[in-house]
Amino acid sequence: MHPIESERLRLRAIEPDRDAAPMLALLNDPGFLRFIGDRDVRSEAQAREYIALRVLHSYALNGFGMYAIERLSDGAWLGNAGLVRRDGLPGPDVGYAVLGQYAGHGYASEAAQAVFTHARDVVGLKDLYGIISPDNLASAAILRRLGMQQRGPIQLPGSEEWVTLFATPGAAAVTG
């Protein structure tokens, strides 16, 4: 994958050794735990395994996945953003998360827009989805700015949690 660049950010493939420490920090960030969930990753070794099993597997299986978000000005690792294939959704989910110290600066929105544009213009995907925790108003605003429409609460297969579903206009319906 060639890096995706926006005005302030570079999104690049995540690498197990290079990104284990910042990924560990992200997966245990209070905002991530609250709005996305606990992945039960507590060490750098577990973070490397998580990257190999979840991220690299997605690259191989789908040709896309989550990417590291780096600030162009200084190379700081801010979080991750990308596309995720989920059971129960007919198309990829636009996902993003930034470390708490970088929240509120528009990085998640800018990264989500870069992923969205890349998915549509380069990968050729028309139907895109977004799922968020029902009380994550900041993420709802990001998805609306992408032109996605709220479709209502759903439960994905194998999950007890209800999430709020967003989709691009005209995207296939989701039942769940």
CSV table of N, CA and C in Angstrom, one decimal, residues 14-73:
chain,number,residue,atom,x,y,z
A,14,ILE,N,0.5,-0.5,8.9
A,14,ILE,CA,1.0,-0.7,10.2
A,14,ILE,C,1.9,-1.9,10.2
A,15,GLU,N,3.0,-1.8,10.9
A,15,GLU,CA,4.0,-2.9,11.0
A,15,GLU,C,4.2,-3.4,12.4
A,16,PRO,N,4.2,-4.7,12.6
A,16,PRO,CA,4.2,-5.2,14.0
A,16,PRO,C,5.3,-4.7,14.9
A,17,ASP,N,6.6,-4.7,14.5
A,17,ASP,CA,7.7,-4.2,15.3
A,17,ASP,C,7.7,-2.7,15.5
A,18,ARG,N,7.5,-2.0,14.4
A,18,ARG,CA,7.5,-0.6,14.4
A,18,ARG,C,6.4,0.1,15.2
A,19,ASP,N,5.2,-0.6,15.2
A,19,ASP,CA,4.0,0.1,15.7
A,19,ASP,C,3.5,-0.6,17.0
A,20,ALA,N,4.1,-1.6,17.5
A,20,ALA,CA,3.6,-2.3,18.7
A,20,ALA,C,3.4,-1.4,19.9
A,21,ALA,N,4.4,-0.5,20.2
A,21,ALA,CA,4.3,0.3,21.4
A,21,ALA,C,3.2,1.4,21.2
A,22,PRO,N,3.1,2.1,20.1
A,22,PRO,CA,2.0,3.1,20.0
A,22,PRO,C,0.6,2.4,19.9
A,23,MET,N,0.6,1.2,19.3
A,23,MET,CA,-0.7,0.5,19.2
A,23,MET,C,-1.1,0.0,20.6
A,24,LEU,N,-0.2,-0.4,21.4
A,24,LEU,CA,-0.5,-0.8,22.8
A,24,LEU,C,-1.1,0.4,23.5
A,25,ALA,N,-0.5,1.6,23.3
A,25,ALA,CA,-1.0,2.8,24.0
A,25,ALA,C,-2.4,3.1,23.5
A,26,LEU,N,-2.7,3.0,22.2
A,26,LEU,CA,-4.0,3.3,21.6
A,26,LEU,C,-5.0,2.4,22.1
A,27,LEU,N,-4.7,1.1,22.1
A,27,LEU,CA,-5.7,0.1,22.5
A,27,LEU,C,-6.1,0.2,24.0
A,28,ASN,N,-5.3,0.9,24.8
A,28,ASN,CA,-5.5,1.0,26.2
A,28,ASN,C,-5.9,2.5,26.5
A,29,ASP,N,-6.0,3.3,25.5
A,29,ASP,CA,-6.4,4.7,25.8
A,29,ASP,C,-7.8,4.8,26.3
A,30,PRO,N,-8.1,5.6,27.3
A,30,PRO,CA,-9.5,5.6,27.9
A,30,PRO,C,-10.6,5.9,26.8
A,31,GLY,N,-10.4,6.7,25.8
A,31,GLY,CA,-11.4,6.9,24.8
A,31,GLY,C,-11.6,5.7,23.9
A,32,PHE,N,-10.5,5.0,23.6
A,32,PHE,CA,-10.7,3.8,22.8
A,32,PHE,C,-11.5,2.7,23.6
A,33,LEU,N,-11.1,2.6,24.9
A,33,LEU,CA,-11.8,1.6,25.7
A,33,LEU,C,-13.3,1.9,25.9
A,34,ARG,N,-13.6,3.2,26.0
A,34,ARG,CA,-15.0,3.6,26.2
A,34,ARG,C,-15.8,3.5,24.9
A,35,PHE,N,-15.3,4.0,23.8
A,35,PHE,CA,-16.1,4.0,22.6
A,35,PHE,C,-15.9,2.9,21.6
A,36,ILE,N,-14.8,2.2,21.7
A,36,ILE,CA,-14.5,1.1,20.8
A,36,ILE,C,-14.5,-0.3,21.5
A,37,GLY,N,-13.9,-0.4,22.6
A,37,GLY,CA,-13.9,-1.6,23.3
A,37,GLY,C,-12.5,-2.1,23.8
A,38,ASP,N,-12.5,-3.0,24.7
A,38,ASP,CA,-11.3,-3.5,25.3
A,38,ASP,C,-10.9,-4.7,24.4
A,39,ARG,N,-9.7,-4.6,23.8
A,39,ARG,CA,-9.2,-5.7,23.0
A,39,ARG,C,-8.3,-6.7,23.8
A,40,ASP,N,-8.2,-6.4,25.1
A,40,ASP,CA,-7.4,-7.3,26.0
A,40,ASP,C,-6.0,-7.4,25.6
A,41,VAL,N,-5.4,-6.3,25.2
A,41,VAL,CA,-4.0,-6.3,24.8
A,41,VAL,C,-3.2,-5.4,25.8
A,42,ARG,N,-2.3,-6.1,26.6
A,42,ARG,CA,-1.7,-5.4,27.7
A,42,ARG,C,-0.2,-5.4,27.6
A,43,SER,N,0.4,-5.9,26.6
A,43,SER,CA,1.9,-5.9,26.4
A,43,SER,C,2.3,-5.6,25.0
A,44,GLU,N,3.5,-5.2,24.8
A,44,GLU,CA,4.0,-5.0,23.4
A,44,GLU,C,3.9,-6.3,22.6
A,45,ALA,N,4.2,-7.4,23.2
A,45,ALA,CA,4.1,-8.7,22.5
A,45,ALA,C,2.7,-9.0,22.1
A,46,GLN,N,1.7,-8.7,22.9
A,46,GLN,CA,0.3,-8.9,22.6
A,46,GLN,C,-0.1,-7.9,21.5
A,47,ALA,N,0.5,-6.7,21.5
A,47,ALA,CA,0.2,-5.7,20.4
A,47,ALA,C,0.8,-6.2,19.1
A,48,ARG,N,2.0,-6.8,19.1
A,48,ARG,CA,2.5,-7.3,17.9
A,48,ARG,C,1.6,-8.4,17.3
A,49,GLU,N,1.2,-9.3,18.2
A,49,GLU,CA,0.3,-10.4,17.8
A,49,GLU,C,-1.0,-9.8,17.3
A,50,TYR,N,-1.6,-8.8,18.0
A,50,TYR,CA,-2.8,-8.2,17.5
A,50,TYR,C,-2.7,-7.6,16.1
A,51,ILE,N,-1.5,-6.9,15.9
A,51,ILE,CA,-1.3,-6.4,14.5
A,51,ILE,C,-1.2,-7.5,13.5
A,52,ALA,N,-0.5,-8.6,13.8
A,52,ALA,CA,-0.3,-9.7,12.9
A,52,ALA,C,-1.6,-10.4,12.6
A,53,LEU,N,-2.4,-10.6,13.6
A,53,LEU,CA,-3.7,-11.4,13.4
A,53,LEU,C,-4.8,-10.5,12.9
A,54,ARG,N,-4.9,-9.3,13.3
A,54,ARG,CA,-6.0,-8.4,12.9
A,54,ARG,C,-5.7,-7.6,11.7
A,55,VAL,N,-4.6,-6.8,11.8
A,55,VAL,CA,-4.3,-5.8,10.8
A,55,VAL,C,-3.6,-6.5,9.5
A,56,LEU,N,-2.6,-7.2,9.7
A,56,LEU,CA,-1.9,-7.8,8.5
A,56,LEU,C,-2.8,-8.9,7.8
A,57,HIS,N,-3.6,-9.6,8.6
A,57,HIS,CA,-4.5,-10.5,8.1
A,57,HIS,C,-5.5,-9.8,7.2
A,58,SER,N,-6.0,-8.6,7.6
A,58,SER,CA,-7.0,-7.9,6.8
A,58,SER,C,-6.3,-7.4,5.5
A,59,TYR,N,-5.1,-6.9,5.6
A,59,TYR,CA,-4.4,-6.5,4.4
A,59,TYR,C,-4.3,-7.7,3.3
A,60,ALA,N,-4.0,-8.9,3.8
A,60,ALA,CA,-3.8,-10.0,3.0
A,60,ALA,C,-5.2,-10.5,2.4
A,61,LEU,N,-6.2,-10.5,3.3
A,61,LEU,CA,-7.5,-11.0,2.9
A,61,LEU,C,-8.3,-10.0,2.1
A,62,ASN,N,-8.3,-8.7,2.5
A,62,ASN,CA,-9.2,-7.8,1.8
A,62,ASN,C,-8.5,-6.7,0.9
A,63,GLY,N,-7.2,-6.6,1.1
A,63,GLY,CA,-6.4,-5.6,0.3
A,63,GLY,C,-6.5,-4.3,1.0
A,64,PHE,N,-7.0,-4.2,2.2
A,64,PHE,CA,-7.1,-3.0,3.0
A,64,PHE,C,-7.2,-3.3,4.5
A,65,GLY,N,-7.1,-2.3,5.3
A,65,GLY,CA,-7.2,-2.5,6.7
A,65,GLY,C,-7.1,-1.2,7.4
A,66,MET,N,-6.6,-1.3,8.7
A,66,MET,CA,-6.3,-0.1,9.4
A,66,MET,C,-4.9,0.4,9.1
A,67,TYR,N,-4.7,1.7,9.1
A,67,TYR,CA,-3.3,2.3,8.8
A,67,TYR,C,-2.9,3.2,10.0
A,68,ALA,N,-1.6,3.3,10.2
A,68,ALA,CA,-1.1,4.2,11.2
A,68,ALA,C,-1.3,5.6,10.7
A,69,ILE,N,-1.7,6.5,11.6
A,69,ILE,CA,-1.9,7.9,11.3
A,69,ILE,C,-0.6,8.6,11.8
A,70,GLU,N,0.1,9.3,11.0
A,70,GLU,CA,1.3,10.0,11.4
A,70,GLU,C,1.1,11.5,11.0
A,71,ARG,N,1.5,12.4,11.8
A,71,ARG,CA,1.5,13.8,11.5
A,71,ARG,C,2.7,14.1,10.6
A,72,LEU,N,2.4,14.8,9.5
A,72,LEU,CA,3.5,15.1,8.5
A,72,LEU,C,4.5,16.0,9.1
A,73,SER,N,4.1,16.9,9.9
A,73,SER,CA,5.1,18.0,10.4
A,73,SER,C,6.2,17.4,11.3
